[in-house]
Amino acid sequence: MSPPLTLVILAAGRSTRFGRLKQLAPIGPGSEALLDYALYDAAIAGFTRFLLVIRETLRPDFDAHLRGAATQLDIRYAYQRMAHPGLVDDPPAGRIRPWGTGFAVLTAGEEVDGPFAVCNADDFYGRGAYAALARAMRDAHTRSVNPATPSAAASAGDSLHADDPGSGTRATRSTFPTRAITIGYPLEVTMSESGGVSRGLCEIDESGGLRRLTEGLELRRDGDRAVGRDVAGRPLDVPVQTPVCTNLWGFQPDILPPLRDLFAAFLASRPGLDREFYLSEAVNDLIAAGRASCTVLPTRERWLGVTFPDDHAGVAESLRGLVDSGVYLMRLWDGGPSLRDAPPPVRDARPSPFSRD
């Protein structure tokens, strides 16, 4: 029997560059936010519980916005606080910056008891990406509860692909304590013309396993390259086809104890008022320490995001096109067909979009 899948949606950001609460900003032609499309696509892919990590003061805003979705979905909340019992007992005086995406996952982890995915509330990942992630998470769960029996895909030599599990990169069989999955997009399709963005830069081995993940900050296009810096301030200069993680992950619950250990070490390092505990950096550290493995599933799904106000018009136009072509209803939650009647994800057997040059 397949385990129930939970989607943890990170929605506690301050939207400092956008200027207002972009997690709930209307952008679809029916006034939906990107959050609505995440809920809709993930529900079609088989996720049955949705856990939003928010700031507690914003609960009324989220309740009002999600009134329609809540009639069809199991939506719950976890709160990201500066002082959090069991995680942060004594935050530095004067700190207002959130602790970061890794900490947000830990706050949600108190409410999950099975396989869970993580995504950003203000990103659009595409229906096929959620479908591929759900398949891979179920496969990883099967191997975790019965490690002596390899998955059908692995034993047959099949590969995992974010649009078609029968093409793309080869799945790795691992004896690591925990297995993670992330969906990879070419960096160039996730960048903004309005300013620098933060992305997890992936170094992938020939079998599709993640060797190293570097959090790239303020990444901007420069010809066929992207330049920026890492979290330590060192310069970065990478090809625009570099695969990136945009914070769409699949985990088993055994990721939480080692993640908690890393966060305790982060606090012990006295991070001050500005340093954050990035999920991408934490996963990278676990891989380097031999405590985790991660498969990167490449996708040709469209990625959309609004980092800056000027990004809004282009994303709205793309969503209008998807509605006009019948992929989405004009209004996702008000009447019309149920989720079960929505168009399924389309599998794409094209090769990986990542350049090997």
Coordinates of C-alpha atoms in Angstrom, one line a residue:
M1 CA 0.0 0.0 0.0
S2 CA 1.4 3.4 -1.0
P3 CA 2.0 5.7 2.0
P4 CA 0.2 9.1 2.2
L5 CA 2.3 11.9 1.0
T6 CA 2.5 15.4 2.6
L7 CA 3.6 18.6 0.8
V8 CA 5.3 21.1 3.1
I9 CA 4.9 24.5 1.6
L10 CA 7.4 27.2 2.8
A11 CA 5.3 30.4 3.0
A12 CA 6.9 32.4 5.9
G13 CA 9.2 34.6 3.8
R14 CA 9.1 38.4 4.2
S15 CA 9.0 39.2 0.5
T16 CA 11.5 42.1 1.0
R17 CA 12.4 42.4 -2.7
F18 CA 8.8 42.0 -3.9
G19 CA 7.5 44.7 -1.6
R20 CA 4.3 42.8 -0.4
L21 CA 3.2 39.4 0.6
K22 CA 3.9 37.6 -2.6
Q23 CA 2.8 34.2 -1.2
L24 CA -0.8 35.3 -1.6
A25 CA -0.5 37.9 -4.4
P26 CA -3.1 37.3 -7.1
I27 CA -1.4 36.4 -10.4
G28 CA -3.5 33.9 -12.3
P29 CA -6.4 35.0 -14.6
G30 CA -8.8 33.9 -11.9
S31 CA -6.9 35.8 -9.2
E32 CA -5.2 32.7 -7.9
A33 CA -1.7 33.0 -6.3
L34 CA 1.1 30.7 -7.2
L35 CA 0.4 28.9 -4.0
D36 CA -3.0 27.8 -5.4
Y37 CA -1.4 26.2 -8.4
A38 CA 1.1 24.3 -6.2
L39 CA -1.8 22.9 -4.1
Y40 CA -3.8 22.0 -7.2
D41 CA -1.0 20.3 -9.1
A42 CA 0.3 18.4 -6.0
A43 CA -3.2 17.1 -5.2
I44 CA -3.5 15.7 -8.8
A45 CA -0.1 14.1 -8.3
G46 CA -1.3 12.2 -5.3
F47 CA -0.4 14.4 -2.3
T48 CA -3.1 14.2 0.3
R49 CA -2.0 16.5 3.1
F50 CA -0.7 20.0 2.9
L51 CA 1.3 21.7 5.6
L52 CA 2.0 25.4 5.2
V53 CA 4.9 26.9 7.2
I54 CA 3.9 30.5 7.9
R55 CA 4.3 33.3 10.4
E56 CA 1.6 33.0 13.0
T57 CA 0.4 36.6 12.6
L58 CA -0.5 35.8 8.9
R59 CA -2.8 32.9 9.7
P60 CA -6.0 35.0 9.1
D61 CA -4.7 36.1 5.7
F62 CA -4.0 32.5 4.6
D63 CA -7.3 31.2 6.0
A64 CA -9.2 33.8 4.0
H65 CA -7.3 33.2 0.8
L66 CA -7.5 29.4 1.0
R67 CA -11.2 29.2 2.0
G68 CA -12.0 27.5 -1.4
A69 CA -9.1 25.2 -1.4
A70 CA -9.8 24.1 2.1
T71 CA -13.1 22.7 1.1
Q72 CA -11.3 20.1 -1.1
L73 CA -7.9 19.6 0.6
D74 CA -6.5 18.8 4.0
I75 CA -4.6 22.0 4.8
R76 CA -2.7 22.5 8.0
Y77 CA -0.3 25.0 9.4
A78 CA 3.1 25.0 11.2
Y79 CA 4.5 28.3 12.6
Q80 CA 8.0 29.6 12.0
R81 CA 9.0 31.6 15.1
M82 CA 12.3 33.3 16.1
A83 CA 12.2 31.5 19.4
H84 CA 10.9 27.9 18.9
P85 CA 10.7 25.4 21.8
G86 CA 13.1 22.6 21.2
L87 CA 14.9 24.3 18.3
V88 CA 15.8 27.9 19.4
D89 CA 15.5 28.7 23.1
D90 CA 17.4 32.0 23.2
P91 CA 17.6 33.9 19.8
P92 CA 20.1 36.7 19.5
A93 CA 18.7 40.1 20.6
G94 CA 17.8 42.2 17.6
R95 CA 17.5 39.4 15.1
I96 CA 14.5 39.7 12.7
R97 CA 15.7 37.7 9.7
P98 CA 14.1 34.2 9.6
W99 CA 16.3 31.3 10.4
G100 CA 16.1 29.9 6.9
T101 CA 14.6 27.2 4.8
G102 CA 16.3 24.3 6.7
F103 CA 14.8 25.6 10.0
A104 CA 11.4 26.0 8.3
V105 CA 11.5 22.3 7.4
L106 CA 12.3 21.4 11.0
T107 CA 9.3 23.3 12.3
A108 CA 7.1 21.4 9.8
G109 CA 8.8 18.1 10.7
E110 CA 7.1 18.1 14.0
E111 CA 3.8 17.5 12.2
V112 CA 4.9 14.9 9.6
D113 CA 5.0 11.2 10.1
G114 CA 5.8 9.8 6.7
P115 CA 7.3 10.8 3.3
F116 CA 7.1 14.5 2.6
A117 CA 7.9 16.9 -0.1
V118 CA 9.0 20.6 0.3
C119 CA 8.3 23.5 -2.1
N120 CA 8.2 27.3 -2.1
A121 CA 4.8 28.9 -1.9
D122 CA 5.9 31.6 -4.4
D123 CA 7.2 29.3 -7.2
F124 CA 5.4 27.4 -10.0
Y125 CA 7.0 24.0 -10.7
G126 CA 4.7 22.4 -13.3
R127 CA 2.3 19.5 -12.8
G128 CA 4.7 16.9 -14.2
A129 CA 7.4 17.8 -11.6
Y130 CA 5.0 17.0 -8.7
A131 CA 3.9 13.7 -10.4
A132 CA 7.5 12.6 -10.9
L133 CA 8.4 13.6 -7.3
A134 CA 5.5 11.6 -5.9
R135 CA 6.5 8.5 -7.9
A136 CA 10.1 8.7 -6.7
M137 CA 9.1 9.3 -3.1
R138 CA 6.9 6.2 -3.1
D139 CA 9.7 4.2 -4.6
A140 CA 12.2 5.5 -2.0
H141 CA 9.7 4.7 0.8
T142 CA 9.4 1.1 -0.5
R143 CA 13.2 0.7 -0.4
S144 CA 13.4 2.3 3.1
V145 CA 10.9 -0.2 4.6
N146 CA 12.3 -3.2 2.6
P147 CA 15.9 -2.4 1.7
A148 CA 16.6 -6.0 0.6
T149 CA 14.2 -5.5 -2.3
P150 CA 15.4 -3.0 -4.9
S151 CA 12.9 -0.9 -6.7
A152 CA 11.5 -2.2 -10.0
A153 CA 13.1 0.7 -11.8
A154 CA 16.5 0.1 -10.3
S155 CA 16.4 -3.7 -10.8
A156 CA 15.3 -3.3 -14.4
G157 CA 18.0 -0.7 -15.1
D158 CA 15.4 1.9 -15.7
S159 CA 16.0 5.5 -15.0
L160 CA 14.1 8.3 -13.3
H161 CA 13.1 11.4 -15.2
A162 CA 10.9 14.2 -13.8
D163 CA 8.5 14.0 -16.8
D164 CA 8.9 10.3 -17.6
P165 CA 10.4 7.7 -15.2
G166 CA 11.4 5.7 -18.2
S167 CA 13.9 8.2 -19.6
G168 CA 16.7 10.5 -18.4
T169 CA 19.1 9.8 -15.6
R170 CA 19.7 6.5 -13.9
A171 CA 18.4 6.0 -10.4
T172 CA 21.1 5.2 -7.8
R173 CA 20.8 2.4 -5.3
S174 CA 22.2 3.6 -2.0
T175 CA 22.9 2.2 1.4
F176 CA 22.9 5.7 2.9
P177 CA 20.7 6.2 6.0
T178 CA 18.4 8.6 4.1
R179 CA 17.5 9.2 0.5
A180 CA 16.4 12.5 -0.8
I181 CA 15.1 13.6 -4.2
T182 CA 15.1 17.0 -5.9
I183 CA 13.8 18.2 -9.2
G184 CA 16.4 20.0 -11.3
Y185 CA 15.8 22.8 -13.8
P186 CA 18.4 24.5 -16.0
L187 CA 19.5 27.7 -14.3
E188 CA 18.6 29.9 -17.2
V189 CA 14.9 29.1 -17.0
T190 CA 14.8 30.2 -13.4
M191 CA 16.5 33.5 -13.6
S192 CA 15.0 37.0 -13.5
E193 CA 15.8 39.9 -15.8
S194 CA 15.1 42.2 -12.9
G195 CA 17.9 41.2 -10.5
G196 CA 19.9 38.5 -8.9
V197 CA 18.3 35.3 -7.6
S198 CA 19.3 32.5 -5.2
R199 CA 19.5 29.0 -6.5
G200 CA 21.0 25.7 -5.4
L201 CA 23.7 24.9 -8.0
C202 CA 23.9 21.1 -8.5
E203 CA 26.9 19.0 -9.5
I204 CA 25.5 15.7 -10.7
D205 CA 27.3 12.4 -11.3
E206 CA 26.7 10.2 -14.4
S207 CA 24.0 8.2 -12.5
G208 CA 22.0 11.2 -11.6
G209 CA 23.2 11.4 -8.1
L210 CA 23.9 14.8 -6.4
R211 CA 27.7 15.1 -5.7
R212 CA 27.5 18.7 -4.4
L213 CA 25.0 21.4 -4.0
T214 CA 26.2 25.1 -3.6
E215 CA 23.8 27.8 -2.6
G216 CA 24.3 30.6 -5.2
L217 CA 23.2 34.1 -4.2
E218 CA 22.5 37.1 -6.4
L219 CA 22.9 35.1 -9.6
R220 CA 22.6 37.2 -12.7
R221 CA 23.0 36.3 -16.4
D222 CA 26.2 37.4 -18.2
G223 CA 26.0 36.0 -21.8
D224 CA 26.0 32.3 -21.6
R225 CA 27.3 32.4 -18.0
A226 CA 25.7 33.3 -14.7
V227 CA 27.7 35.2 -12.0
G228 CA 27.0 35.6 -8.3
R229 CA 28.4 34.5 -5.0
D230 CA 28.1 31.7 -2.5
V231 CA 27.0 32.0 1.1
A232 CA 30.6 32.7 2.2
G233 CA 30.9 35.6 -0.3
R234 CA 33.1 33.8 -2.8
P235 CA 32.5 34.6 -6.5
L236 CA 30.6 32.2 -8.6
D237 CA 30.7 31.9 -12.4
V238 CA 28.8 29.0 -14.0
P239 CA 27.1 28.1 -17.3
V240 CA 23.5 29.0 -17.6
Q241 CA 22.6 25.4 -18.3
T242 CA 23.8 24.4 -14.8
P243 CA 21.2 22.2 -13.1
V244 CA 19.7 24.0 -10.1
C245 CA 17.5 23.0 -7.2
T246 CA 14.7 25.5 -6.7
N247 CA 13.6 24.0 -3.4
L248 CA 11.4 21.3 -4.7
W249 CA 12.4 18.2 -2.6
G250 CA 11.2 14.8 -1.6
F251 CA 12.3 13.4 1.8
Q252 CA 11.7 10.4 4.0
P253 CA 11.1 11.3 7.7
D254 CA 14.6 10.0 8.7
I255 CA 16.1 13.2 7.2
L256 CA 14.9 15.1 10.3
P257 CA 17.3 13.9 13.0
P258 CA 20.5 14.7 11.1
L259 CA 18.9 18.0 9.9
R260 CA 18.3 18.8 13.5
D261 CA 21.9 18.0 14.4
L262 CA 23.1 20.4 11.7
F263 CA 20.9 23.1 12.9
A264 CA 22.2 22.7 16.5
A265 CA 25.7 23.1 15.1
F266 CA 24.6 26.1 13.1
L267 CA 23.3 27.8 16.3
A268 CA 26.5 26.9 18.2
S269 CA 28.5 28.7 15.5
R270 CA 26.9 32.0 16.6
P271 CA 25.2 33.0 13.3
G272 CA 24.4 36.5 14.5
L273 CA 21.7 38.6 13.0
D274 CA 21.9 37.7 9.3
R275 CA 23.2 34.2 8.6
E276 CA 20.5 31.6 7.6
F277 CA 20.3 27.8 7.8
Y278 CA 19.7 26.9 4.1
L279 CA 18.1 23.6 3.4
S280 CA 20.3 23.2 0.3
E281 CA 23.5 23.7 2.2
A282 CA 22.3 21.3 4.9
V283 CA 21.6 18.5 2.4
N284 CA 25.0 19.1 0.8
D285 CA 26.6 18.7 4.2
L286 CA 24.7 15.5 4.9
I287 CA 25.9 14.1 1.5
A288 CA 29.5 15.1 2.2
A289 CA 29.3 13.4 5.6
G290 CA 27.9 10.2 4.1
R291 CA 24.6 10.6 5.9
A292 CA 22.4 11.1 2.9
S293 CA 22.2 10.5 -0.8
C294 CA 20.1 12.5 -3.3
T295 CA 18.9 11.9 -6.8
V296 CA 18.3 14.8 -9.1
L297 CA 15.4 14.3 -11.5
P298 CA 15.7 16.7 -14.5
T299 CA 12.5 18.2 -15.9
R300 CA 11.4 20.1 -18.9
E301 CA 8.4 21.4 -17.0
R302 CA 8.0 25.2 -17.1
W303 CA 9.3 27.0 -14.0
L304 CA 7.8 30.3 -13.0
G305 CA 8.6 32.6 -10.1
V306 CA 8.2 36.2 -9.0
T307 CA 11.2 37.5 -7.1
F308 CA 10.8 41.2 -8.2
P309 CA 7.7 43.2 -9.0
D310 CA 8.6 43.4 -12.7
D311 CA 8.5 39.6 -12.9
H312 CA 4.7 39.6 -12.3
A313 CA 3.5 40.5 -15.8
G314 CA 5.5 37.7 -17.5
V315 CA 4.3 35.1 -15.1
A316 CA 0.7 36.3 -15.4
E317 CA 0.9 36.0 -19.2
S318 CA 2.3 32.4 -18.9
L319 CA -0.5 31.4 -16.6
R320 CA -3.1 32.9 -18.8
G321 CA -1.8 30.8 -21.7
L322 CA -2.0 27.6 -19.6
V323 CA -5.7 28.5 -18.7
D324 CA -6.5 29.3 -22.3
S325 CA -5.0 25.9 -23.4
G326 CA -7.2 24.0 -20.9
V327 CA -4.4 22.9 -18.5
Y328 CA -6.1 24.9 -15.7
L329 CA -9.6 26.2 -14.9
M330 CA -10.0 29.9 -14.8
R331 CA -10.9 29.6 -11.1
L332 CA -9.3 26.5 -9.5
W333 CA -11.6 26.1 -6.5
D334 CA -14.9 27.6 -7.4
G335 CA -17.2 25.1 -9.0
G336 CA -16.4 23.4 -12.3
P337 CA -14.7 19.9 -12.5
S338 CA -13.3 18.3 -9.4
L339 CA -9.6 17.6 -9.0
R340 CA -10.2 14.1 -10.3
D341 CA -11.4 15.5 -13.6
A342 CA -8.4 17.8 -14.1
P343 CA -6.0 17.0 -17.0
P344 CA -3.2 14.6 -15.9
P345 CA 0.5 15.4 -16.1
V346 CA 1.9 14.8 -19.6
R347 CA 5.0 12.6 -19.6
D348 CA 7.9 13.9 -21.8
A349 CA 10.4 11.3 -23.0
R350 CA 12.9 13.9 -24.3
P351 CA 16.5 13.6 -22.9
S352 CA 17.7 15.6 -20.0
P353 CA 17.8 19.4 -20.5
F354 CA 21.1 19.6 -18.8
S355 CA 24.2 20.2 -20.9
R356 CA 27.1 17.9 -20.3
D357 CA 29.5 20.3 -22.0

